[in-house]
């Protein structure tokens, strides 16, 4: 294991290709990592060439029968191979009350699971371009992939408006990632006949916060964690928006300059 401390803190998880010296490994990256960049990072990794690969032991559509009190499988469909991903089984479902999830299961599996986190107030469309690109690259690299919207739809409940519902707030705070990881592992076990031997989580900003709180509350969920730019002081961050808005009101930035700044960035 190697560890670099400074602007970037990276811990190499030897469990990817060797023994794991401790249960959970952190990589805290103090810069934002967009989803498309995560897809690029995944593409740089590959399983050891002689490692055993598992194939499904049941049909993709049979996973619909896993519906139970704990969760509902809405669809389980075989996705044909494309330029971005090989053939895989795509499962979508819901965990009560409103936690939407997706699990993507490749035909050739190296017994590892990867989950990605959310951004901002979450509630994302699980089929957004960036999330699909990350999913496709994960499947291409042989991972079972999973993600969640954390229990609300941002299109219907924008920003933090969902938080007036106590259960949705708890799901967003910590529960959704945990129960989605558990559900994904159960689905993988049903499809391949064995559960994942290694599970990893990768997230930035809100996803970084999710990574850290998962390690604190549910240390058995993941063997390796990448926590990028975690939002640790949510109240302080939100209060800072007030001063930013006051400054913007006092000295407005014309749309043309914002456009220019975006192009330079």
XYZ file of C-alpha atoms in Angstrom:
265
model
C 0.000 0.000 0.000
C 1.245 3.492 -0.839
C 0.048 6.729 0.735
C 0.683 10.276 -0.476
C -0.270 13.175 1.792
C -0.566 16.713 0.491
C -2.904 18.261 -2.047
C -3.921 14.716 -2.907
C -4.285 11.865 -0.445
C -4.289 8.499 -2.202
C -4.310 5.040 -0.650
C -3.687 2.132 -3.005
C -6.039 -0.709 -2.166
C -3.947 -3.832 -2.503
C -7.171 -5.830 -2.374
C -7.651 -5.088 -6.075
C -4.705 -7.270 -6.942
C -3.515 -8.708 -3.632
C -4.183 -8.984 0.112
C -6.044 -6.200 1.910
C -4.148 -4.998 5.008
C -7.204 -3.386 6.535
C -10.900 -3.409 5.817
C -11.550 0.049 4.422
C -9.117 2.156 2.430
C -9.627 5.889 1.862
C -8.551 8.067 -0.987
C -9.465 11.671 -0.246
C -8.916 13.832 -3.298
C -9.128 17.561 -2.630
C -10.474 18.511 -6.063
C -13.753 17.861 -7.840
C -13.925 14.741 -10.000
C -16.748 14.906 -12.554
C -18.527 11.718 -13.534
C -16.957 11.595 -16.973
C -13.536 11.815 -15.353
C -14.520 8.916 -13.092
C -15.288 6.884 -16.212
C -11.793 7.666 -17.496
C -10.242 6.567 -14.204
C -12.165 3.285 -14.298
C -10.946 2.655 -17.844
C -7.343 2.738 -16.627
C -7.868 -0.284 -14.385
C -8.013 -3.913 -15.410
C -8.288 -7.194 -13.527
C -5.289 -9.546 -13.400
C -5.223 -11.468 -16.724
C -5.440 -14.940 -15.192
C -8.171 -14.113 -12.717
C -11.333 -16.217 -12.739
C -14.389 -14.665 -14.416
C -17.907 -15.723 -13.544
C -20.868 -15.952 -15.915
C -24.576 -15.688 -15.047
C -26.318 -18.722 -13.610
C -29.799 -17.472 -14.378
C -31.576 -15.360 -16.967
C -31.589 -11.606 -16.542
C -35.385 -11.450 -16.591
C -35.540 -13.969 -13.715
C -34.177 -11.287 -11.369
C -37.623 -9.691 -11.312
C -38.635 -12.497 -8.956
C -36.358 -10.990 -6.282
C -39.063 -8.421 -5.534
C -39.889 -8.598 -1.838
C -40.858 -6.485 1.127
C -37.357 -4.986 1.154
C -37.263 -3.795 -2.473
C -39.052 -4.022 -5.813
C -37.401 -4.920 -9.107
C -39.098 -2.735 -11.689
C -37.240 -4.096 -14.704
C -34.517 -6.614 -15.500
C -33.528 -6.476 -19.141
C -30.569 -7.683 -21.168
C -28.803 -4.764 -22.839
C -27.158 -5.589 -26.177
C -23.492 -4.824 -26.722
C -22.708 -1.333 -27.990
C -19.681 0.794 -28.801
C -19.511 1.895 -25.158
C -20.229 -1.348 -23.295
C -20.487 -5.110 -23.756
C -23.742 -6.973 -23.212
C -25.018 -6.636 -19.656
C -28.105 -7.178 -17.514
C -29.656 -3.899 -16.354
C -31.824 -4.002 -13.245
C -33.821 -1.018 -12.019
C -35.870 -0.934 -8.868
C -37.116 0.885 -5.822
C -36.421 0.561 -2.123
C -39.186 1.981 0.103
C -40.165 4.647 0.291
C -38.733 6.224 -2.892
C -35.101 5.154 -3.315
C -34.529 4.465 -7.002
C -31.575 2.235 -7.875
C -29.821 0.669 -10.829
C -27.602 -2.417 -10.965
C -25.662 -3.335 -14.108
C -24.275 -6.875 -14.306
C -21.715 -7.843 -16.983
C -21.637 -11.229 -18.688
C -18.021 -11.734 -17.585
C -17.606 -10.751 -13.919
C -14.452 -10.595 -11.786
C -16.422 -10.587 -8.504
C -16.006 -6.870 -7.753
C -18.744 -4.287 -7.224
C -18.455 -0.544 -7.824
C -20.901 2.077 -6.567
C -20.788 5.773 -7.418
C -22.066 8.639 -5.301
C -24.161 11.704 -5.982
C -23.668 15.433 -6.335
C -25.254 18.415 -4.616
C -28.688 17.548 -3.285
C -28.781 14.309 -5.347
C -32.087 13.199 -6.873
C -30.382 12.781 -10.254
C -31.766 11.015 -13.280
C -29.928 7.681 -13.211
C -29.786 7.729 -17.009
C -28.062 11.112 -17.332
C -25.157 11.075 -19.832
C -22.397 11.277 -17.242
C -23.842 8.513 -15.091
C -24.439 6.277 -18.113
C -20.856 6.806 -19.266
C -19.539 5.793 -15.842
C -21.837 2.755 -15.755
C -20.819 1.614 -19.224
C -17.124 1.923 -18.438
C -17.556 0.038 -15.163
C -19.343 -2.809 -16.939
C -16.703 -2.785 -19.671
C -14.063 -3.169 -16.959
C -15.924 -6.161 -15.490
C -17.529 -4.558 -12.438
C -21.065 -4.997 -11.208
C -22.123 -1.360 -11.112
C -24.743 0.285 -8.918
C -26.101 3.760 -8.166
C -29.066 5.464 -6.486
C -30.960 8.771 -6.564
C -30.988 8.672 -2.703
C -34.777 8.676 -2.423
C -36.145 11.710 -4.242
C -36.456 13.206 -7.722
C -34.691 16.554 -8.070
C -36.940 17.488 -10.996
C -39.953 17.365 -8.677
C -38.219 18.383 -5.430
C -35.352 20.699 -6.396
C -32.446 21.588 -4.125
C -33.242 20.798 -0.467
C -37.040 20.981 -0.667
C -37.284 17.210 -0.160
C -35.838 17.588 3.355
C -39.201 18.579 4.845
C -39.948 14.856 4.574
C -38.017 13.302 7.451
C -37.567 9.901 5.798
C -36.278 11.433 2.564
C -33.822 13.474 4.595
C -32.532 10.354 6.360
C -32.300 8.484 3.064
C -30.279 11.328 1.558
C -28.108 11.663 4.661
C -26.949 8.040 4.940
C -29.536 5.287 4.415
C -29.868 5.208 0.621
C -26.236 4.350 -0.125
C -26.238 1.582 2.488
C -29.455 -0.149 1.427
C -28.593 0.214 -2.264
C -25.216 -1.453 -1.702
C -26.889 -4.293 0.192
C -29.517 -4.707 -2.521
C -26.930 -4.702 -5.313
C -24.952 -7.430 -3.556
C -28.092 -9.578 -3.225
C -28.905 -9.132 -6.893
C -25.338 -10.026 -7.906
C -25.422 -13.145 -5.731
C -28.700 -14.240 -7.348
C -27.342 -13.671 -10.860
C -23.903 -15.258 -10.529
C -24.420 -17.650 -7.627
C -21.956 -15.810 -5.385
C -21.719 -12.419 -3.719
C -18.999 -9.855 -4.561
C -15.633 -10.553 -2.954
C -14.675 -6.870 -3.076
C -16.872 -3.757 -3.080
C -15.810 -0.187 -3.790
C -17.359 3.273 -3.559
C -16.343 6.368 -5.505
C -17.833 9.820 -5.015
C -17.041 13.527 -5.045
C -18.566 16.486 -3.181
C -21.828 15.038 -1.845
C -20.445 11.710 -3.021
C -17.361 12.352 -0.889
C -19.586 12.977 2.120
C -21.485 9.780 1.341
C -18.195 7.911 1.212
C -17.074 9.113 4.620
C -20.399 8.598 6.388
C -20.649 5.099 4.863
C -17.237 4.270 6.324
C -18.302 5.612 9.713
C -21.753 4.040 9.942
C -21.406 0.948 7.737
C -17.715 -0.018 7.538
C -18.540 -3.474 6.184
C -20.253 -2.111 3.055
C -17.083 -1.307 1.093
C -13.511 -2.590 0.981
C -12.199 0.527 -0.741
C -13.421 4.109 -0.839
C -12.570 7.162 -2.919
C -13.884 10.285 -1.166
C -13.303 13.334 -3.341
C -13.818 16.898 -2.036
C -16.282 15.761 0.683
C -18.881 18.272 1.836
C -18.179 17.992 5.554
C -19.622 21.302 6.808
C -22.976 21.374 5.034
C -24.397 24.195 7.168
C -21.270 26.317 6.752
C -21.208 25.681 3.009
C -24.842 26.691 2.663
C -24.382 29.821 4.795
C -21.476 30.809 2.558
C -23.902 30.933 -0.354
C -25.603 33.895 1.349
C -22.456 36.032 1.287
C -21.807 34.995 -2.312
C -25.303 36.073 -3.330
C -24.896 39.375 -1.500
C -21.621 40.008 -3.313
C -23.170 39.105 -6.655
C -26.089 41.454 -5.991
C -23.725 44.303 -5.135
C -21.501 43.702 -8.176
C -23.435 41.712 -10.806
C -21.462 39.761 -13.398
C -22.874 40.230 -16.917
C -23.956 37.020 -18.698
C -21.330 37.621 -21.391
C -18.540 37.494 -18.786
C -19.986 34.353 -17.219
C -19.988 32.732 -20.652
C -16.377 33.767 -21.162
C -15.386 32.397 -17.735
C -17.062 29.109 -18.574
C -15.220 28.849 -21.862
C -11.872 29.554 -20.190
C -12.549 26.958 -17.479
